Amino acid sequence: MATRKHNIFVTGALLVLASFLSIVMAEKSAGCGKTPTISSKSYTMTVNGKSRQYIMKLPDKYDHNRPYRLIFTWHQLGGSAQKIVNGEDITKGGALPYYGLAPLSNNSAIFVVPQGLNNGWGNAGGEDITFFDQMVKTIEADLCVDTSLRFSTGFSYGGAMSYSVACSRPKVIRAVAVLSGGVLSGCSGGTDPVAYYGQHGTADSVLNVSGGRQMRDRFVKNNGCTPVSPEPSPNGAQSTMLVYKGCKEGYPTTWVVHKGDHNPSQTDNGSSTPFAPKNSWEFFSQFT
Ligand SMILES: *[C@@H]1O[C@H](CO)[C@@H](O)[C@H](O)[C@H]1NC(C)=O
Ligand SMILES: *[C@@H]1O[C@H](CO)[C@@H](O)[C@H](O)[C@H]1NC(C)=O
Ligand SMILES: *[C@@H]1O[C@H](CO)[C@@H](O)[C@H](O)[C@H]1NC(C)=O
C-alpha cells in the first residue's frame, strides 16, 4: 500500500517535472536566469582556427528572465559589422543601423552583428555557417533567448548569408529576410521549410532580380506555397507585396518587388522612409 502510493507520487512528480522541462527547454536558452557576462560590445572567437569578430547589442534594461528574440544582421560585401551598427547614408545606397530593426523591436530583441572575412561571406567549406553555430551557442549559454525566435537578415552578400543559414539551419532559424540577395554563400541542404521574406529591385544592376526570384522559389516550394504567375511587377514607383497562399502552417512566404536598383533603403513614391525595416520587422514579429 505504502509502496503503491509512493509509486503514484513519484510517477506524478516525474510527469509534472517532464512537462515543466519541456515547456522551459523548448523556448528558453541556458542563459535565462543567469547574470550575463555579454554586454553591448565587440567580441572575438576562434572558428576553425581563425579569429572571428561580432558585435552584440542588448536591449535596454536587459532582463535575464525574459526570453528575447535573437536577430542576426549580416553586412554587405565591402561593408562591416561596425557599418551595420553605425548605419550609412540611406540616400547613397546605405542601410539604417541594424537594418532599421532596432527601434522597431522596442527592446524585444538581442542583435548580433557578425564581421565577414575580407568583408564578405564566402562561407568556404561552410566556415561562416560554423561561425553562426558557434555564435548561437556562445550567446545562448550566457543570454536569455527564446530559441524558437531566431532570425536572420541582410542586404546583398548579407542576404546571401541569410539564405545560406535558411538552407543549412532550418531548425535553428525561424525566419529570414533576404534583401537583394544572390546565391553567394552557398545553400547546403536547402530542402526544408523556413519562413521567407524576399525583396528585390527589377533594375538591380549587381545581383539581378531573376536570381532573387530563384532563391525565393526554393522556399515557395519548401514551404508548400502555391506558386504565382505571372511574376508580380512594381506598381510604378510603388513596391508590390505578394503574400503567398497555401503555405504550410508556420512558414509564411512574402515577396516584395520594386523598380529600384541594388539598394537596401528603397522607398515608395512619395516617402522618404525605406520600406525594408517595417516589412521585415512585421514579418519577424508575426511569430511570438
Ligand atoms: C514596448 O514594450 C514595453 C514593455 O514591454 C511596452 O510596455 C510598450 O507598450 C511597448 N511599446 C510599443 C510602442 O509597442
Ligand atoms: C542573372 O544573374 C545570373 C548570375 O550572375 C546569370 O547567370 C543570369 O544570366 C542573369 N540573368 C539575367 C536575366 O540577366
Ligand atoms: C508618384 O506619385 C505622384 C503623386 O501621387 C504621381 O503624380 C506620380 O505619377 C508618381 N510617380 C510614379 C513614377 O509612380
Tab-separated table of C-alpha atoms and ligand atoms in Angstrom:
chain	number	residue	atom	x	y	z
A	1	MET	CA	0.000	0.000	0.000
A	2	ALA	CA	2.673	2.434	1.059
A	3	THR	CA	4.817	1.408	-1.902
A	4	ARG	CA	1.957	1.889	-4.322
A	5	LYS	CA	1.194	5.390	-3.015
A	6	HIS	CA	4.856	6.142	-3.228
A	7	ASN	CA	4.997	4.976	-6.843
A	8	ILE	CA	1.973	7.056	-7.791
A	9	PHE	CA	3.570	10.045	-6.141
A	10	VAL	CA	6.885	9.515	-7.941
A	11	THR	CA	5.179	8.955	-11.304
A	12	GLY	CA	3.068	12.068	-10.826
A	13	ALA	CA	6.063	14.133	-9.808
A	14	LEU	CA	8.047	12.920	-12.823
A	15	LEU	CA	5.187	13.779	-15.171
A	16	VAL	CA	4.945	17.282	-13.714
A	17	LEU	CA	8.710	17.666	-13.942
A	18	ALA	CA	8.779	16.373	-17.528
A	19	SER	CA	6.065	18.761	-18.712
A	20	PHE	CA	7.730	21.630	-16.862
A	21	LEU	CA	11.064	20.823	-18.513
A	22	SER	CA	9.512	20.511	-21.965
A	23	ILE	CA	7.940	23.971	-21.642
A	24	VAL	CA	11.121	25.509	-20.290
A	25	MET	CA	13.504	23.722	-22.615
A	26	ALA	CA	11.502	24.312	-25.780
A	27	GLU	CA	11.746	28.066	-25.542
A	28	LYS	CA	14.353	29.285	-23.103
A	29	SER	CA	18.096	29.232	-23.653
A	30	ALA	CA	20.526	28.127	-20.948
A	31	GLY	CA	21.401	31.775	-20.314
A	32	CYS	CA	17.950	32.501	-18.878
A	33	GLY	CA	18.184	33.305	-15.191
A	34	LYS	CA	21.945	33.911	-15.329
A	35	THR	CA	23.696	37.163	-14.661
A	36	PRO	CA	25.076	37.913	-18.131
A	37	THR	CA	28.749	38.388	-18.938
A	38	ILE	CA	27.983	39.512	-22.516
A	39	SER	CA	27.209	43.205	-22.985
A	40	SER	CA	26.762	45.558	-25.948
A	41	LYS	CA	30.262	45.452	-27.421
A	42	SER	CA	32.552	43.609	-29.801
A	43	TYR	CA	33.660	40.005	-29.214
A	44	THR	CA	36.175	37.651	-30.765
A	45	MET	CA	36.014	33.876	-31.043
A	46	THR	CA	38.099	31.280	-32.825
A	47	VAL	CA	36.334	29.318	-35.561
A	48	ASN	CA	38.248	26.568	-37.379
A	49	GLY	CA	41.449	28.202	-36.152
A	50	LYS	CA	40.525	31.655	-37.474
A	51	SER	CA	39.825	34.715	-35.363
A	52	ARG	CA	36.267	35.957	-35.920
A	53	GLN	CA	34.557	39.112	-34.640
A	54	TYR	CA	30.964	40.040	-33.900
A	55	ILE	CA	29.260	42.953	-32.194
A	56	MET	CA	26.426	42.460	-29.701
A	57	LYS	CA	23.571	44.827	-28.933
A	58	LEU	CA	21.467	44.002	-25.900
A	59	PRO	CA	18.070	45.559	-25.220
A	60	ASP	CA	17.950	48.477	-22.778
A	61	LYS	CA	17.272	47.191	-19.268
A	62	TYR	CA	18.170	43.627	-20.266
A	63	ASP	CA	16.157	41.235	-18.076
A	64	HIS	CA	17.822	37.839	-17.655
A	65	ASN	CA	14.461	36.178	-17.053
A	66	ARG	CA	12.888	37.378	-20.288
A	67	PRO	CA	13.462	35.228	-23.383
A	68	TYR	CA	14.357	37.639	-26.186
A	69	ARG	CA	14.315	37.312	-29.945
A	70	LEU	CA	17.792	36.813	-31.439
A	71	ILE	CA	18.370	38.667	-34.717
A	72	PHE	CA	21.460	38.270	-36.918
A	73	THR	CA	22.217	41.233	-39.185
A	74	TRP	CA	24.877	40.436	-41.827
A	75	HIS	CA	26.673	43.192	-43.731
A	76	GLN	CA	27.083	43.569	-47.485
A	77	LEU	CA	30.284	42.975	-49.481
A	78	GLY	CA	32.794	45.658	-48.541
A	79	GLY	CA	30.621	46.601	-45.568
A	80	SER	CA	31.449	45.765	-41.990
A	81	ALA	CA	29.856	44.958	-38.680
A	82	GLN	CA	30.669	48.483	-37.496
A	83	LYS	CA	28.868	49.980	-40.515
A	84	ILE	CA	25.758	47.967	-39.629
A	85	VAL	CA	25.966	49.297	-36.082
A	86	ASN	CA	26.511	52.896	-37.223
A	87	GLY	CA	24.287	52.829	-40.285
A	88	GLU	CA	25.169	54.533	-43.565
A	89	ASP	CA	23.695	57.267	-45.725
A	90	ILE	CA	20.398	55.843	-46.996
A	91	THR	CA	20.296	58.347	-49.862
A	92	LYS	CA	23.527	56.772	-51.167
A	93	GLY	CA	22.510	53.108	-51.042
A	94	GLY	CA	23.403	52.537	-47.396
A	95	ALA	CA	21.315	50.800	-44.770
A	96	LEU	CA	19.969	52.142	-41.481
A	97	PRO	CA	21.666	50.918	-38.270
A	98	TYR	CA	20.780	47.244	-37.666
A	99	TYR	CA	18.842	47.386	-40.953
A	100	GLY	CA	16.382	49.672	-39.192
A	101	LEU	CA	15.113	46.897	-36.922
A	102	ALA	CA	16.421	48.045	-33.529
A	103	PRO	CA	13.943	50.910	-32.980
A	104	LEU	CA	11.051	48.793	-34.273
A	105	SER	CA	11.900	45.915	-31.939
A	106	ASN	CA	11.098	48.004	-28.841
A	107	ASN	CA	13.796	46.223	-26.814
A	108	SER	CA	12.352	42.779	-27.520
A	109	ALA	CA	15.430	41.573	-29.405
A	110	ILE	CA	19.123	40.907	-28.971
A	111	PHE	CA	21.085	41.857	-32.111
A	112	VAL	CA	24.163	40.043	-33.372
A	113	VAL	CA	26.304	41.781	-35.991
A	114	PRO	CA	28.941	39.443	-37.399
A	115	GLN	CA	32.043	40.573	-39.293
A	116	GLY	CA	32.917	38.726	-42.506
A	117	LEU	CA	36.373	37.539	-43.504
A	118	ASN	CA	37.604	40.026	-46.138
A	119	ASN	CA	34.318	41.861	-45.501
A	120	GLY	CA	32.281	39.164	-47.227
A	121	TRP	CA	30.547	35.843	-46.654
A	122	GLY	CA	32.325	33.417	-48.944
A	123	ASN	CA	31.466	30.619	-46.488
A	124	ALA	CA	34.361	28.486	-47.761
A	125	GLY	CA	33.858	24.920	-46.576
A	126	GLY	CA	30.865	26.136	-44.547
A	127	GLU	CA	33.077	28.211	-42.235
A	128	ASP	CA	30.580	31.064	-41.921
A	129	ILE	CA	27.795	28.645	-41.004
A	130	THR	CA	30.138	27.200	-38.361
A	131	PHE	CA	30.720	30.767	-37.156
A	132	PHE	CA	26.918	31.199	-36.952
A	133	ASP	CA	26.589	27.941	-34.962
A	134	GLN	CA	29.282	28.998	-32.518
A	135	MET	CA	27.773	32.449	-32.004
A	136	VAL	CA	24.345	30.918	-31.273
A	137	LYS	CA	25.891	28.509	-28.777
A	138	THR	CA	28.049	31.104	-27.017
A	139	ILE	CA	25.359	33.772	-26.852
A	140	GLU	CA	22.596	31.451	-25.676
A	141	ALA	CA	24.757	29.964	-22.930
A	142	ASP	CA	25.017	33.464	-21.490
A	143	LEU	CA	21.898	35.401	-22.511
A	144	CYS	CA	18.196	34.655	-22.275
A	145	VAL	CA	16.948	33.851	-25.797
A	146	ASP	CA	13.684	32.369	-26.983
A	147	THR	CA	15.185	29.550	-29.004
A	148	SER	CA	12.093	29.382	-31.207
A	149	LEU	CA	12.588	33.019	-32.241
A	150	ARG	CA	15.917	33.309	-34.025
A	151	PHE	CA	16.028	35.450	-37.188
A	152	SER	CA	18.466	36.497	-39.873
A	153	THR	CA	18.580	39.378	-42.323
A	154	GLY	CA	20.991	41.189	-44.573
A	155	PHE	CA	21.415	43.059	-47.827
A	156	SER	CA	23.282	41.705	-50.865
A	157	TYR	CA	26.078	39.424	-49.530
A	158	GLY	CA	24.293	39.694	-46.161
A	159	GLY	CA	21.130	38.445	-47.871
A	160	ALA	CA	23.161	35.627	-49.401
A	161	MET	CA	24.352	34.654	-45.936
A	162	SER	CA	20.806	34.728	-44.530
A	163	TYR	CA	19.712	32.484	-47.392
A	164	SER	CA	22.593	30.126	-46.635
A	165	VAL	CA	21.518	29.968	-42.978
A	166	ALA	CA	17.931	29.176	-44.087
A	167	CYS	CA	19.259	26.356	-46.297
A	168	SER	CA	21.632	24.881	-43.717
A	169	ARG	CA	19.928	25.562	-40.383
A	170	PRO	CA	16.166	25.348	-40.997
A	171	LYS	CA	15.513	24.003	-37.493
A	172	VAL	CA	17.569	26.740	-35.839
A	173	ILE	CA	16.238	29.807	-37.630
A	174	ARG	CA	12.563	30.799	-37.525
A	175	ALA	CA	12.562	33.259	-40.446
A	176	VAL	CA	14.861	35.159	-42.776
A	177	ALA	CA	14.589	38.459	-44.644
A	178	VAL	CA	16.746	38.456	-47.783
A	179	LEU	CA	17.229	41.946	-49.250
A	180	SER	CA	18.562	41.966	-52.828
A	181	GLY	CA	20.423	38.707	-52.318
A	182	GLY	CA	22.126	36.191	-54.549
A	183	VAL	CA	23.440	32.674	-54.013
A	184	LEU	CA	26.944	33.743	-53.000
A	185	SER	CA	27.323	31.892	-49.689
A	186	GLY	CA	26.037	28.540	-50.902
A	187	CYS	CA	22.956	26.567	-49.996
A	188	SER	CA	23.911	23.372	-48.233
A	189	GLY	CA	20.745	21.367	-47.626
A	190	GLY	CA	18.023	23.730	-48.736
A	191	THR	CA	15.215	21.176	-48.738
A	192	ASP	CA	13.414	22.145	-45.516
A	193	PRO	CA	10.865	24.909	-44.940
A	194	VAL	CA	11.829	28.265	-43.399
A	195	ALA	CA	9.598	31.352	-43.263
A	196	TYR	CA	10.934	33.600	-46.025
A	197	TYR	CA	10.733	37.304	-46.823
A	198	GLY	CA	12.454	38.293	-50.062
A	199	GLN	CA	12.827	41.788	-51.505
A	200	HIS	CA	14.428	42.742	-54.828
A	201	GLY	CA	14.525	45.548	-57.389
A	202	THR	CA	13.760	44.867	-61.056
A	203	ALA	CA	16.559	47.280	-62.022
A	204	ASP	CA	19.155	45.600	-59.789
A	205	SER	CA	22.450	46.020	-61.636
A	206	VAL	CA	24.550	43.979	-59.177
A	207	LEU	CA	22.516	40.843	-58.384
A	208	ASN	CA	19.692	40.540	-60.893
A	209	VAL	CA	16.080	40.031	-59.912
A	210	SER	CA	15.856	36.607	-61.558
A	211	GLY	CA	18.425	35.353	-59.057
A	212	GLY	CA	16.309	36.743	-56.219
A	213	ARG	CA	13.224	35.026	-57.631
A	214	GLN	CA	15.045	31.699	-57.853
A	215	MET	CA	16.066	31.931	-54.190
A	216	ARG	CA	12.504	32.792	-53.224
A	217	ASP	CA	11.122	29.921	-55.301
A	218	ARG	CA	13.185	27.377	-53.385
A	219	PHE	CA	11.286	28.359	-50.248
A	220	VAL	CA	7.946	28.793	-52.034
A	221	LYS	CA	8.390	25.102	-52.836
A	222	ASN	CA	9.823	24.003	-49.467
A	223	ASN	CA	7.106	25.921	-47.642
A	224	GLY	CA	4.386	24.293	-49.721
A	225	CYS	CA	3.042	27.619	-51.001
A	226	THR	CA	1.050	27.927	-54.215
A	227	PRO	CA	3.318	29.379	-56.937
A	228	VAL	CA	2.119	32.598	-58.573
A	229	SER	CA	2.381	33.507	-62.225
A	230	PRO	CA	2.866	35.801	-63.921
A	231	GLU	CA	5.500	37.441	-61.738
A	232	PRO	CA	4.151	40.469	-59.866
A	233	SER	CA	5.517	43.806	-61.107
A	234	PRO	CA	6.127	47.020	-59.223
A	235	ASN	CA	3.234	49.448	-59.496
A	236	GLY	CA	5.101	52.418	-60.960
A	237	ALA	CA	7.291	53.767	-58.175
A	238	GLN	CA	5.381	51.746	-55.567
A	239	SER	CA	6.631	48.367	-54.453
A	240	THR	CA	4.316	45.386	-54.756
A	241	MET	CA	3.980	42.877	-51.923
A	242	LEU	CA	2.928	39.326	-52.646
A	243	VAL	CA	1.947	37.211	-49.641
A	244	TYR	CA	1.877	33.631	-50.876
A	245	LYS	CA	-1.164	31.497	-50.177
A	246	GLY	CA	-1.337	27.853	-49.237
A	247	CYS	CA	1.970	27.782	-47.317
A	248	LYS	CA	2.400	25.243	-44.514
A	249	GLU	CA	1.334	26.499	-41.102
A	250	GLY	CA	4.206	28.476	-39.580
A	251	TYR	CA	6.018	29.015	-42.903
A	252	PRO	CA	4.682	32.233	-44.406
A	253	THR	CA	6.422	33.471	-47.545
A	254	THR	CA	6.399	37.067	-48.764
A	255	TRP	CA	7.920	38.715	-51.842
A	256	VAL	CA	8.342	42.436	-52.377
A	257	VAL	CA	9.361	43.674	-55.802
A	258	HIS	CA	10.267	47.287	-56.517
A	259	LYS	CA	11.531	49.109	-59.583
A	260	GLY	CA	14.814	50.208	-58.000
A	261	ASP	CA	18.446	49.182	-58.234
A	262	HIS	CA	20.634	47.323	-55.705
A	263	ASN	CA	19.507	49.193	-52.600
A	264	PRO	CA	18.572	48.172	-49.047
A	265	SER	CA	16.851	51.520	-48.479
A	266	GLN	CA	14.429	51.676	-51.396
A	267	THR	CA	11.433	53.900	-50.659
A	268	ASP	CA	7.987	54.054	-52.185
A	269	ASN	CA	6.936	57.039	-54.262
A	270	GLY	CA	6.235	59.998	-52.004
A	271	SER	CA	8.004	58.505	-48.970
A	272	SER	CA	11.487	59.103	-47.600
A	273	THR	CA	11.325	56.082	-45.286
A	274	PRO	CA	12.817	52.820	-46.554
A	275	PHE	CA	10.219	50.035	-46.521
A	276	ALA	CA	12.548	47.111	-45.778
A	277	PRO	CA	12.698	47.722	-41.989
A	278	LYS	CA	8.922	47.866	-41.483
A	279	ASN	CA	8.274	44.951	-43.826
A	280	SER	CA	10.918	42.708	-42.304
A	281	TRP	CA	10.000	43.623	-38.726
A	282	GLU	CA	6.324	42.865	-39.434
A	283	PHE	CA	7.393	39.580	-40.983
A	284	PHE	CA	9.565	38.605	-37.986
A	285	SER	CA	7.189	39.855	-35.303
A	286	GLN	CA	4.248	37.747	-36.533
A	287	PHE	CA	6.000	34.905	-34.673
A	288	THR	CA	5.513	35.033	-30.934
B	1	LIG	C1	7.309	48.481	-25.734
B	1	LIG	O1	7.497	47.490	-24.757
B	1	LIG	C2	7.027	47.850	-23.478
B	1	LIG	C3	7.480	46.831	-22.447
B	1	LIG	O2	7.488	45.541	-22.960
B	1	LIG	C4	5.517	48.028	-23.534
B	1	LIG	O3	5.004	48.390	-22.281
B	1	LIG	C5	5.194	49.104	-24.563
B	1	LIG	O4	3.797	49.202	-24.720
B	1	LIG	C6	5.822	48.794	-25.896
B	1	LIG	N1	5.672	49.926	-26.797
B	1	LIG	C7	5.216	49.789	-28.028
B	1	LIG	C8	5.158	51.040	-28.821
B	1	LIG	O5	4.886	48.710	-28.501
B	2	LIG	C1	21.238	36.899	-63.654
B	2	LIG	O1	22.444	36.647	-62.999
B	2	LIG	C2	22.860	35.298	-63.099
B	2	LIG	C3	24.065	35.100	-62.185
B	2	LIG	O2	25.011	36.110	-62.387
B	2	LIG	C4	23.150	34.966	-64.548
B	2	LIG	O3	23.529	33.621	-64.674
B	2	LIG	C5	21.880	35.200	-65.352
B	2	LIG	O4	22.153	35.010	-66.718
B	2	LIG	C6	21.340	36.602	-65.135
B	2	LIG	N1	20.033	36.686	-65.739
B	2	LIG	C7	19.617	37.759	-66.388
B	2	LIG	C8	18.210	37.706	-66.920
B	2	LIG	O5	20.313	38.753	-66.548
B	3	LIG	C1	4.455	59.417	-57.750
B	3	LIG	O1	3.353	59.986	-57.060
B	3	LIG	C2	2.879	61.191	-57.662
B	3	LIG	C3	1.825	61.800	-56.742
B	3	LIG	O2	0.995	60.796	-56.200
B	3	LIG	C4	2.343	60.865	-59.059
B	3	LIG	O3	1.889	62.049	-59.674
B	3	LIG	C5	3.484	60.264	-59.892
B	3	LIG	O4	2.986	59.852	-61.130
B	3	LIG	C6	4.074	59.054	-59.174
B	3	LIG	N1	5.255	58.616	-59.914
B	3	LIG	C7	5.442	57.346	-60.243
B	3	LIG	C8	6.674	57.082	-61.032
B	3	LIG	O5	4.688	56.438	-59.917
